[in-house]
Short mmCIF file of C-alpha atoms and ligand atoms in Angstrom, two decimals:
data_model
loop_
_atom_site.label_atom_id
_atom_site.label_comp_id
_atom_site.label_asym_id
_atom_site.label_seq_id
_atom_site.Cartn_x
_atom_site.Cartn_y
_atom_site.Cartn_z
CA MET A 1 -0.02 0.03 0.05
CA ALA A 2 1.48 3.48 -1.17
CA SER A 3 1.71 6.24 1.39
CA THR A 4 0.28 9.59 0.19
CA THR A 5 1.28 13.14 0.09
CA ASP A 6 0.06 16.23 -1.86
CA VAL A 7 3.50 16.85 -3.65
CA VAL A 8 6.75 14.86 -4.01
CA VAL A 9 9.82 17.03 -4.78
CA LEU A 10 12.46 15.03 -6.47
CA GLY A 11 15.93 16.26 -5.49
CA ALA A 12 17.20 17.74 -2.18
CA GLY A 13 19.42 20.43 -3.62
CA MET A 14 18.89 24.15 -2.89
CA ILE A 15 16.21 24.15 -5.58
CA GLY A 16 14.39 21.12 -4.38
CA VAL A 17 14.38 22.17 -0.68
CA SER A 18 13.28 25.82 -1.43
CA ALA A 19 10.55 24.68 -3.49
CA ALA A 20 9.42 22.07 -0.73
CA LEU A 21 9.53 24.96 1.71
CA HIS A 22 7.37 27.36 -0.33
CA LEU A 23 4.90 24.50 -0.97
CA GLN A 24 4.73 23.73 2.49
CA ALA A 25 4.12 27.32 3.60
CA ARG A 26 0.98 27.15 1.31
CA GLY A 27 -0.55 24.29 3.03
CA ARG A 28 0.65 21.25 1.06
CA SER A 29 1.96 18.18 2.44
CA VAL A 30 5.37 17.59 0.93
CA VAL A 31 8.00 14.78 0.84
CA ILE A 32 11.41 15.32 -0.85
CA VAL A 33 13.04 12.17 -2.51
CA ASP A 34 16.74 12.17 -3.19
CA ARG A 35 18.72 9.25 -4.18
CA LEU A 36 21.39 10.41 -1.59
CA GLY A 37 19.15 10.76 1.23
CA VAL A 38 20.97 13.85 2.38
CA VAL A 39 20.53 17.54 1.66
CA ALA A 40 22.78 19.32 -0.89
CA GLY A 41 24.99 16.45 -1.39
CA GLU A 42 25.87 17.49 -5.04
CA THR A 43 25.98 20.66 -6.93
CA SER A 44 24.64 22.80 -3.95
CA LEU A 45 27.38 21.70 -1.65
CA GLY A 46 30.30 22.93 -3.54
CA ASN A 47 29.83 26.13 -5.00
CA SER A 48 31.17 29.60 -4.57
CA GLY A 49 28.62 30.72 -1.98
CA ILE A 50 27.58 34.04 -3.38
CA VAL A 51 23.87 35.08 -3.55
CA GLN A 52 24.43 37.13 -6.74
CA THR A 53 22.12 39.88 -6.58
CA GLU A 54 24.17 41.51 -9.70
CA ALA A 55 23.53 38.51 -11.82
CA VAL A 56 21.41 39.71 -14.49
CA PHE A 57 23.41 39.30 -17.50
CA PRO A 58 23.86 35.53 -18.51
CA TYR A 59 27.52 34.19 -18.84
CA THR A 60 27.36 34.00 -22.90
CA PHE A 61 29.28 31.90 -25.30
CA PRO A 62 32.00 33.78 -27.12
CA ARG A 63 30.93 35.57 -30.30
CA ALA A 64 34.04 37.24 -31.71
CA PRO A 65 36.00 34.95 -33.77
CA GLY A 66 39.47 35.55 -31.98
CA GLU A 67 37.81 34.67 -28.74
CA ILE A 68 36.17 31.67 -30.02
CA LEU A 69 39.41 30.44 -31.11
CA LYS A 70 41.25 31.00 -27.91
CA ALA A 71 38.48 29.02 -26.20
CA ALA A 72 38.45 26.41 -28.87
CA LEU A 73 42.26 26.02 -28.34
CA ASN A 74 41.95 25.78 -24.67
CA ARG A 75 43.93 28.93 -24.26
CA ASP A 76 41.43 31.03 -22.22
CA PRO A 77 41.70 30.00 -18.68
CA ARG A 78 38.10 30.95 -17.93
CA ALA A 79 36.79 27.71 -19.64
CA HIS A 80 38.09 24.29 -20.41
CA ILE A 81 37.11 22.07 -23.21
CA LYS A 82 37.35 18.09 -23.12
CA TYR A 83 37.68 17.54 -26.91
CA SER A 84 36.69 13.92 -26.97
CA ALA A 85 33.26 15.11 -25.37
CA LEU A 86 32.80 17.59 -28.31
CA PRO A 87 30.67 15.49 -30.65
CA SER A 88 28.27 14.78 -27.84
CA ILE A 89 28.19 18.38 -26.58
CA ALA A 90 28.30 20.16 -29.88
CA PRO A 91 24.39 20.53 -30.44
CA PHE A 92 24.08 21.75 -27.06
CA LEU A 93 27.20 24.22 -27.68
CA TRP A 94 25.39 25.48 -30.85
CA ARG A 95 22.24 26.10 -29.18
CA TYR A 96 24.04 28.17 -26.58
CA PHE A 97 26.09 30.17 -29.21
CA LEU A 98 23.03 30.82 -31.01
CA ALA A 99 21.20 32.04 -27.70
CA SER A 100 24.23 34.25 -26.84
CA SER A 101 23.56 37.14 -29.49
CA PRO A 102 23.77 40.40 -28.19
CA ALA A 103 19.90 40.89 -28.68
CA LYS A 104 19.15 37.55 -26.65
CA ARG A 105 21.57 38.44 -23.99
CA LEU A 106 19.91 41.87 -23.51
CA ALA A 107 16.37 39.91 -23.43
CA SER A 108 17.68 37.55 -21.12
CA ALA A 109 18.74 40.23 -18.67
CA ARG A 110 15.36 41.95 -18.82
CA VAL A 111 13.79 38.50 -17.77
CA MET A 112 16.35 37.47 -15.21
CA ARG A 113 16.17 40.63 -13.51
CA ARG A 114 12.83 40.02 -12.13
CA LEU A 115 14.07 36.88 -10.43
CA VAL A 116 17.07 38.24 -9.34
CA GLU A 117 15.59 41.27 -7.71
CA LEU A 118 13.89 39.12 -5.16
CA CYS A 119 16.52 36.41 -4.50
CA LEU A 120 18.12 38.07 -1.41
CA ILE A 121 14.54 39.09 0.09
CA GLU A 122 13.69 35.33 -0.30
CA HIS A 123 17.08 34.06 1.22
CA GLN A 124 16.85 36.39 4.08
CA ALA A 125 13.29 35.29 4.84
CA PHE A 126 14.24 31.49 4.75
CA ALA A 127 17.44 32.15 6.91
CA ARG A 128 15.39 34.14 9.33
CA GLU A 129 12.74 31.51 10.03
CA ALA A 130 15.53 28.81 10.01
CA GLY A 131 17.59 30.60 12.48
CA SER A 132 20.51 30.57 10.15
CA GLY A 133 20.87 34.22 9.49
CA PRO A 134 24.57 34.12 10.60
CA LEU A 135 25.52 31.88 7.70
CA LEU A 136 24.89 34.77 5.23
CA ARG A 137 27.64 37.13 5.45
CA GLU A 138 27.56 40.92 4.51
CA GLY A 139 30.36 42.59 2.49
CA GLY A 140 29.56 41.51 -1.01
CA TRP A 141 32.12 40.35 -3.32
CA ILE A 142 34.82 41.69 -5.56
CA LYS A 143 35.76 41.27 -9.23
CA VAL A 144 39.59 42.05 -9.07
CA PHE A 145 41.48 42.99 -12.55
CA ARG A 146 45.18 42.68 -13.38
CA THR A 147 45.43 44.92 -16.27
CA THR A 148 43.95 48.40 -17.71
CA ARG A 149 42.21 46.10 -20.31
CA GLY A 150 40.58 44.12 -17.51
CA GLU A 151 39.56 47.16 -15.77
CA ASP A 152 37.94 48.55 -18.88
CA SER A 153 35.98 45.47 -19.64
CA ALA A 154 34.90 45.09 -15.75
CA LEU A 155 33.70 48.67 -15.78
CA ALA A 156 31.92 48.26 -19.18
CA ASP A 157 30.23 45.27 -18.00
CA ALA A 158 29.29 46.52 -14.54
CA GLU A 159 27.86 49.96 -16.32
CA GLU A 160 25.63 47.73 -18.60
CA GLY A 161 24.18 46.46 -15.36
CA ARG A 162 23.20 49.87 -13.91
CA PRO A 163 19.77 50.26 -15.59
CA TYR A 164 18.76 46.87 -14.19
CA GLY A 165 19.76 47.93 -10.63
CA VAL A 166 23.10 46.69 -10.34
CA THR A 167 25.24 48.79 -7.95
CA PHE A 168 29.03 48.75 -7.38
CA ASP A 169 32.02 50.71 -6.15
CA MET A 170 35.07 51.07 -8.18
CA LEU A 171 38.26 50.28 -6.23
CA ASN A 172 41.82 51.63 -6.95
CA ARG A 173 44.74 49.50 -5.51
CA GLU A 174 44.82 51.18 -2.41
CA GLN A 175 41.00 51.09 -1.71
CA LEU A 176 41.03 47.34 -2.73
CA LEU A 177 43.84 46.47 -0.30
CA ALA A 178 42.20 48.37 2.53
CA LEU A 179 39.50 45.80 2.22
CA GLU A 180 41.50 42.76 1.26
CA PRO A 181 45.17 43.53 2.49
CA HIS A 182 46.58 40.13 1.43
CA LEU A 183 45.93 40.26 -2.14
CA SER A 184 49.31 40.30 -4.24
CA GLU A 185 50.73 43.04 -6.13
CA LEU A 186 49.27 41.77 -9.23
CA ALA A 187 45.89 43.08 -8.12
CA ARG A 188 45.58 46.57 -10.02
CA GLY A 189 42.05 47.21 -8.45
CA GLY A 190 38.65 46.00 -8.39
CA LEU A 191 35.00 46.31 -8.58
CA HIS A 192 33.07 45.86 -5.50
CA PHE A 193 29.56 44.51 -5.62
CA LYS A 194 28.34 45.45 -1.96
CA GLN A 195 24.80 44.42 -1.88
CA PRO A 196 25.42 40.40 -2.52
CA MET A 197 25.47 38.17 0.48
CA THR A 198 27.75 35.17 0.51
CA THR A 199 27.85 31.96 2.52
CA SER A 200 30.84 30.37 4.16
CA ASP A 201 29.02 26.94 3.68
CA PRO A 202 26.50 26.59 1.08
CA GLN A 203 25.46 23.02 2.11
CA ALA A 204 25.05 24.10 5.88
CA LEU A 205 22.90 26.92 4.52
CA ALA A 206 20.56 24.43 2.40
CA LYS A 207 20.54 22.02 5.39
CA SER A 208 19.31 24.74 7.59
CA TYR A 209 16.40 25.34 5.21
CA ALA A 210 15.67 21.86 5.00
CA ASP A 211 15.80 21.50 9.02
CA LEU A 212 13.00 24.11 8.85
CA PHE A 213 11.01 22.10 6.32
CA LEU A 214 11.42 18.84 8.37
CA ALA A 215 10.60 20.70 11.61
CA ARG A 216 7.38 21.92 10.14
CA GLY A 217 6.36 18.19 9.38
CA GLY A 218 7.98 17.67 5.86
CA ARG A 219 9.61 14.48 5.21
CA LEU A 220 12.87 13.76 3.38
CA LEU A 221 13.33 10.11 2.04
CA LYS A 222 15.91 8.13 -0.02
CA GLY A 223 14.67 6.93 -3.44
CA ASP A 224 15.53 7.04 -7.09
CA ALA A 225 13.58 9.61 -9.00
CA ARG A 226 13.69 7.53 -12.26
CA SER A 227 11.07 5.07 -10.69
CA LEU A 228 8.58 7.91 -10.97
CA ALA A 229 5.57 6.74 -12.99
CA ALA A 230 2.10 8.27 -13.74
CA SER A 231 -0.66 6.45 -11.43
CA GLY A 232 -4.35 7.37 -11.42
CA PRO A 233 -4.77 11.01 -11.15
CA GLY A 234 -0.84 11.61 -10.00
CA TRP A 235 2.30 9.98 -9.70
CA VAL A 236 4.18 7.17 -7.79
CA VAL A 237 7.72 6.90 -6.83
CA THR A 238 9.73 4.16 -4.91
CA THR A 239 11.50 5.03 -1.93
CA GLU A 240 13.27 3.05 0.72
CA GLU A 241 10.12 3.31 2.82
CA GLY A 242 7.97 1.82 -0.17
CA PRO A 243 6.04 3.42 -3.02
CA LEU A 244 4.83 7.05 -2.43
CA SER A 245 1.96 8.52 -4.24
CA ALA A 246 1.31 12.08 -4.83
CA ARG A 247 -1.03 14.24 -6.89
CA ASP A 248 1.86 16.47 -7.97
CA ALA A 249 5.55 15.93 -8.51
CA VAL A 250 8.21 18.48 -9.01
CA VAL A 251 11.59 17.69 -10.89
CA ALA A 252 14.44 19.40 -9.19
CA LEU A 253 17.17 17.01 -9.90
CA GLY A 254 19.61 19.68 -11.06
CA PRO A 255 21.88 18.26 -13.63
CA TRP A 256 20.15 14.97 -13.64
CA SER A 257 16.85 16.43 -14.35
CA ASP A 258 16.78 15.48 -18.01
CA GLU A 259 17.54 11.75 -17.37
CA LEU A 260 13.99 11.45 -15.78
CA LEU A 261 12.37 13.78 -18.36
CA ARG A 262 13.57 11.77 -21.33
CA SER A 263 12.23 8.52 -19.79
CA LEU A 264 8.84 10.42 -19.69
CA GLY A 265 8.99 11.36 -23.41
CA LEU A 266 10.09 15.04 -22.79
CA ARG A 267 13.06 16.22 -24.56
CA LEU A 268 14.79 19.63 -23.76
CA PRO A 269 18.01 21.13 -24.94
CA PHE A 270 19.81 20.52 -21.73
CA GLY A 271 23.54 20.58 -20.84
CA VAL A 272 26.01 21.02 -17.91
CA LYS A 273 29.05 23.24 -17.30
CA ARG A 274 31.01 21.34 -15.09
CA GLY A 275 33.15 23.01 -12.38
CA TYR A 276 35.65 22.17 -9.49
CA HIS A 277 36.88 23.38 -6.34
CA MET A 278 39.73 22.75 -3.99
CA HIS A 279 40.22 24.28 -0.41
CA TYR A 280 43.49 25.66 0.68
CA ALA A 281 44.93 26.54 4.18
CA PRO A 282 45.59 30.36 4.12
CA ARG A 283 49.30 31.22 4.39
CA GLY A 284 50.23 32.19 8.03
CA ASN A 285 47.53 34.77 9.58
CA ALA A 286 46.51 35.99 5.89
CA GLY A 287 43.02 35.71 4.80
CA LEU A 288 40.14 37.03 2.76
CA SER A 289 37.05 38.67 4.00
CA ARG A 290 34.76 38.03 0.98
CA PRO A 291 34.91 36.16 -2.31
CA ILE A 292 37.31 37.57 -5.03
CA LEU A 293 37.03 36.80 -8.73
CA ASP A 294 40.35 36.99 -10.66
CA LEU A 295 38.75 38.52 -13.57
CA GLU A 296 41.12 37.79 -16.39
CA LYS A 297 41.88 34.17 -15.28
CA GLY A 298 38.35 33.27 -14.72
CA TYR A 299 38.28 31.53 -11.19
CA LEU A 300 37.02 32.66 -7.79
CA VAL A 301 38.41 32.32 -4.20
CA THR A 302 35.97 32.22 -1.51
CA PRO A 303 36.62 32.14 2.50
CA MET A 304 34.82 29.19 3.66
CA ALA A 305 34.49 27.14 6.89
CA ARG A 306 37.00 24.59 5.51
CA GLY A 307 39.34 27.18 3.99
CA LEU A 308 40.11 29.23 1.06
CA ARG A 309 37.92 27.58 -1.76
CA LEU A 310 39.03 28.19 -5.28
CA THR A 311 36.36 27.44 -7.70
CA THR A 312 36.92 27.01 -11.29
CA GLY A 313 34.73 28.26 -14.47
CA ALA A 314 33.03 25.92 -16.97
CA GLU A 315 34.49 22.66 -18.07
CA PHE A 316 32.91 21.65 -21.17
CA ALA A 317 32.46 17.87 -20.99
CA ARG A 318 29.90 15.09 -20.76
CA ARG A 319 27.97 15.11 -17.44
CA ASP A 320 29.23 11.64 -16.39
CA ASP A 321 32.88 11.95 -17.83
CA PRO A 322 35.35 11.09 -15.29
CA PRO A 323 36.68 14.16 -13.20
CA SER A 324 39.83 15.69 -14.70
CA SER A 325 42.37 17.85 -12.59
CA ALA A 326 43.24 19.56 -15.89
CA HIS A 327 41.38 22.91 -15.45
CA LEU A 328 42.16 23.26 -11.66
CA ASP A 329 45.89 22.52 -12.19
CA ARG A 330 45.91 25.18 -14.85
CA LEU A 331 44.31 27.62 -12.53
CA GLU A 332 45.99 26.95 -9.30
CA PRO A 333 49.31 28.69 -10.01
CA PHE A 334 47.20 31.95 -11.01
CA GLY A 335 45.68 31.49 -7.60
CA ARG A 336 48.87 31.03 -5.86
CA GLU A 337 50.38 34.33 -7.35
CA MET A 338 47.17 36.45 -6.43
CA PHE A 339 46.03 34.86 -3.25
CA PRO A 340 47.70 33.75 0.30
CA LEU A 341 47.10 29.98 -0.55
CA ALA A 342 49.24 27.40 1.21
CA GLU A 343 48.47 23.68 1.01
CA ARG A 344 45.69 21.85 -0.38
CA ARG A 345 43.10 20.68 2.21
CA ASP A 346 41.16 17.95 -0.03
CA ALA A 347 42.44 14.93 -1.07
CA LYS A 348 41.16 15.36 -4.69
CA PRO A 349 39.21 18.25 -6.51
CA TRP A 350 35.45 18.27 -5.94
CA LEU A 351 33.44 18.04 -9.22
CA GLY A 352 30.02 19.93 -9.60
CA ARG A 353 27.71 20.29 -12.65
CA ARG A 354 25.96 23.36 -13.28
CA PRO A 355 22.59 22.50 -14.85
CA CYS A 356 22.07 24.57 -17.98
CA LEU A 357 19.51 25.36 -20.78
CA PRO A 358 21.02 27.08 -23.72
CA ASP A 359 19.61 30.42 -22.96
CA MET A 360 21.00 30.18 -19.44
CA ALA A 361 17.41 30.64 -17.70
CA PRO A 362 16.03 28.04 -15.64
CA VAL A 363 12.74 26.15 -16.62
CA ILE A 364 10.21 26.78 -13.93
CA GLY A 365 6.46 25.82 -14.51
CA PRO A 366 4.44 22.85 -15.45
CA ALA A 367 5.72 20.14 -17.83
CA PRO A 368 3.91 20.30 -21.31
CA ARG A 369 1.63 17.12 -21.72
CA LEU A 370 2.42 15.79 -18.39
CA LYS A 371 -0.35 16.59 -15.94
CA GLY A 372 0.66 17.02 -12.27
CA LEU A 373 4.50 17.19 -13.30
CA TRP A 374 6.39 20.38 -12.30
CA LEU A 375 9.87 21.59 -13.58
CA ASP A 376 12.27 23.60 -11.44
CA PHE A 377 15.86 23.17 -12.71
CA GLY A 378 18.64 24.57 -15.23
CA HIS A 379 19.72 27.44 -12.74
CA GLN A 380 23.36 27.11 -14.10
CA HIS A 381 25.72 29.42 -12.47
CA TRP A 382 23.00 30.80 -10.00
CA GLY A 383 21.16 27.98 -8.43
CA LEU A 384 22.25 29.08 -4.95
CA THR A 385 21.15 32.50 -5.72
CA LEU A 386 17.81 31.68 -7.58
CA GLY A 387 16.74 28.58 -5.30
CA PRO A 388 14.32 30.32 -2.77
CA VAL A 389 12.86 32.79 -5.40
CA SER A 390 12.45 30.04 -7.94
CA GLY A 391 10.67 27.84 -5.14
CA ARG A 392 8.23 30.72 -4.63
CA LEU A 393 7.45 31.16 -8.27
CA LEU A 394 6.74 27.48 -8.55
CA ALA A 395 4.70 27.25 -5.63
CA GLU A 396 2.49 30.15 -6.61
CA MET A 397 1.86 28.58 -9.64
CA MET A 398 1.15 25.21 -8.43
CA THR A 399 -1.29 26.61 -6.02
CA GLY A 400 -3.05 28.99 -8.47
CA GLU A 401 -1.82 32.10 -6.61
CA ARG A 402 -0.81 35.27 -8.21
CA THR A 403 2.72 34.99 -9.13
CA SER A 404 5.08 37.60 -8.03
CA VAL A 405 7.26 37.37 -11.28
CA ASP A 406 5.66 36.70 -14.57
CA PRO A 407 6.29 32.86 -15.29
CA ALA A 408 5.98 32.92 -19.08
CA PRO A 409 9.94 33.24 -19.88
CA PHE A 410 10.82 30.27 -17.84
CA ARG A 411 8.23 27.80 -19.37
CA ALA A 412 9.62 24.76 -21.01
CA GLU A 413 7.38 25.38 -24.03
CA ARG A 414 10.03 28.20 -25.06
CA PHE A 415 11.95 25.30 -26.65
CA ARG A 416 9.47 24.10 -28.78
C1 FAD B 501 31.99 25.41 -9.06
C2 FAD B 501 30.60 25.95 -9.07
C3 FAD B 501 30.47 27.42 -8.50
C4 FAD B 501 29.09 27.87 -8.24
N1 FAD B 501 28.99 29.05 -7.59
C5 FAD B 501 27.73 29.54 -7.40
C6 FAD B 501 27.64 30.76 -6.67
O1 FAD B 501 28.31 31.36 -6.01
N2 FAD B 501 26.34 31.26 -6.50
C7 FAD B 501 25.25 30.75 -7.29
O2 FAD B 501 24.00 31.11 -7.08
N3 FAD B 501 25.36 29.33 -7.85
C8 FAD B 501 26.69 28.82 -7.92
N4 FAD B 501 26.71 27.70 -8.69
C9 FAD B 501 25.70 26.92 -9.34
C10 FAD B 501 24.88 26.36 -8.17
O3 FAD B 501 25.57 25.34 -7.36
C11 FAD B 501 23.83 25.38 -8.86
O4 FAD B 501 23.07 26.20 -9.74
C12 FAD B 501 22.79 24.76 -7.85
O5 FAD B 501 23.62 23.99 -6.79
C13 FAD B 501 21.96 23.73 -8.46
O6 FAD B 501 21.13 23.30 -7.57
P1 FAD B 501 20.13 22.09 -7.70
O7 FAD B 501 19.27 21.65 -6.54
O8 FAD B 501 19.27 22.44 -9.09
O9 FAD B 501 21.07 20.89 -8.19
P2 FAD B 501 21.81 19.98 -7.09
O10 FAD B 501 22.28 20.57 -6.03
O11 FAD B 501 22.80 19.08 -7.87
O12 FAD B 501 20.59 18.87 -6.61
C14 FAD B 501 20.08 17.83 -7.32
C15 FAD B 501 19.76 16.77 -6.25
O13 FAD B 501 19.29 15.73 -7.22
C16 FAD B 501 19.55 14.32 -6.67
N5 FAD B 501 19.27 13.36 -7.68
C17 FAD B 501 19.92 13.34 -8.80
N6 FAD B 501 19.67 12.19 -9.51
C18 FAD B 501 18.70 11.66 -8.67
C19 FAD B 501 17.75 10.40 -8.67
N7 FAD B 501 17.89 9.75 -9.97
N8 FAD B 501 16.88 10.15 -7.73
C20 FAD B 501 16.78 11.09 -6.93
N9 FAD B 501 17.59 12.07 -6.61
C21 FAD B 501 18.46 12.42 -7.51
C22 FAD B 501 21.04 14.75 -6.26
O14 FAD B 501 21.35 13.65 -5.30
C23 FAD B 501 20.93 15.99 -5.51
O15 FAD B 501 20.67 16.14 -4.22
C24 FAD B 501 28.14 27.15 -8.68
C25 FAD B 501 28.11 25.89 -9.22
C26 FAD B 501 29.45 25.30 -9.32
C27 FAD B 501 29.60 23.81 -9.94
#
């Protein structure tokens, strides 16, 4: 005999947990099912920890021929291509290229702005109720540049964000060092985004939200989402505690979302941008107070509970290819010349997979043709940022409330 709930949320990452909390707050009984049976055990564990209130413009595919060539030859440290994966990922890359035109980039910023505007408010509301406010740190983050060219491009990008509400301070070297005295002589200056909040432990933050969900009567079960099948007016999924049926099911499986959807006959142009992290001990008493992006080299260093976490940009490979240390090994020397990094603290690099649609916007809303199935995935570089606000939008749609953001641009049908 199957146990029953109103909604089963598939996936216990930041996206699934946030959707579950918002649905619960609207009176739904909710069970989260995850194959690991733990909260934020995958992508939501290892990110750079920034709630990016300045993140309105998508990370686009290069358009200038010189830049494309540099990226294609793996000469641009901001990205890394695994050549043997190209035949498999080329269709996604082509769609990503097409969606990266200047006009589409602007259109994307207009759409994403509406979600991004609410992202911090939603995090703060969760954190307040969960008692995890101290896990959200003030002080923003800084884009550091090494050259005049880097400075010009950072400034041009930031100015573009102004009409979308992005605010920043330009820092010369003295001002930068006043905030972060342990940066090396290579740091010429920076752009300080003061509004974003950051966390020293993304998994602990997601866990605190999940604890709130559990304390309010929610449940987390271990199970494989790929067992999901239509059953009567709803869905049934197999869990360690037996079958669980629900009227509605939410797909929040991050980079694994398309596996389930394909088995249900729904194909979306889905891809991943992989990324790694490594923790380092600080040199002596040195440290950082906030995340810093080394702009021209394309990696971030964030002060985390475990040490200084260096996170890489995009690795283009198949989702399930074995991890490679190539990108991190390439970036680590740049990190060592800019930051006070001492010995590595992890036995091997952590690998994460950013779930992406080619237009770099998430899918939030009902699944086409599959009644009672709802989608909430594809948050690419910004899943920590957008988890709580995406959960709100989805829950509003599922309960027939007036939505706080126009959901139309996030519908799966945009890929038809
Ligand atoms: C290096 C790096 C740095 C980043 N930095 C930032 C940042 O600073 N700010 C930001 O906003 N975002 C950042 N991101 C992006 C962000 O981490 C992701 O967008 C976000 O974590 C995605 O969350 P999710 O819940 O969709 O996926 P996940 O966290 O991966 O959760 C998916 C869940 O589904 C479960 N699952 C998978 N398959 C099954 C199955 N068959 N059955 C049951 N369960 C299953 C998994 O166990 C997992 O718990 C970064 C990402 C990377 C890789």
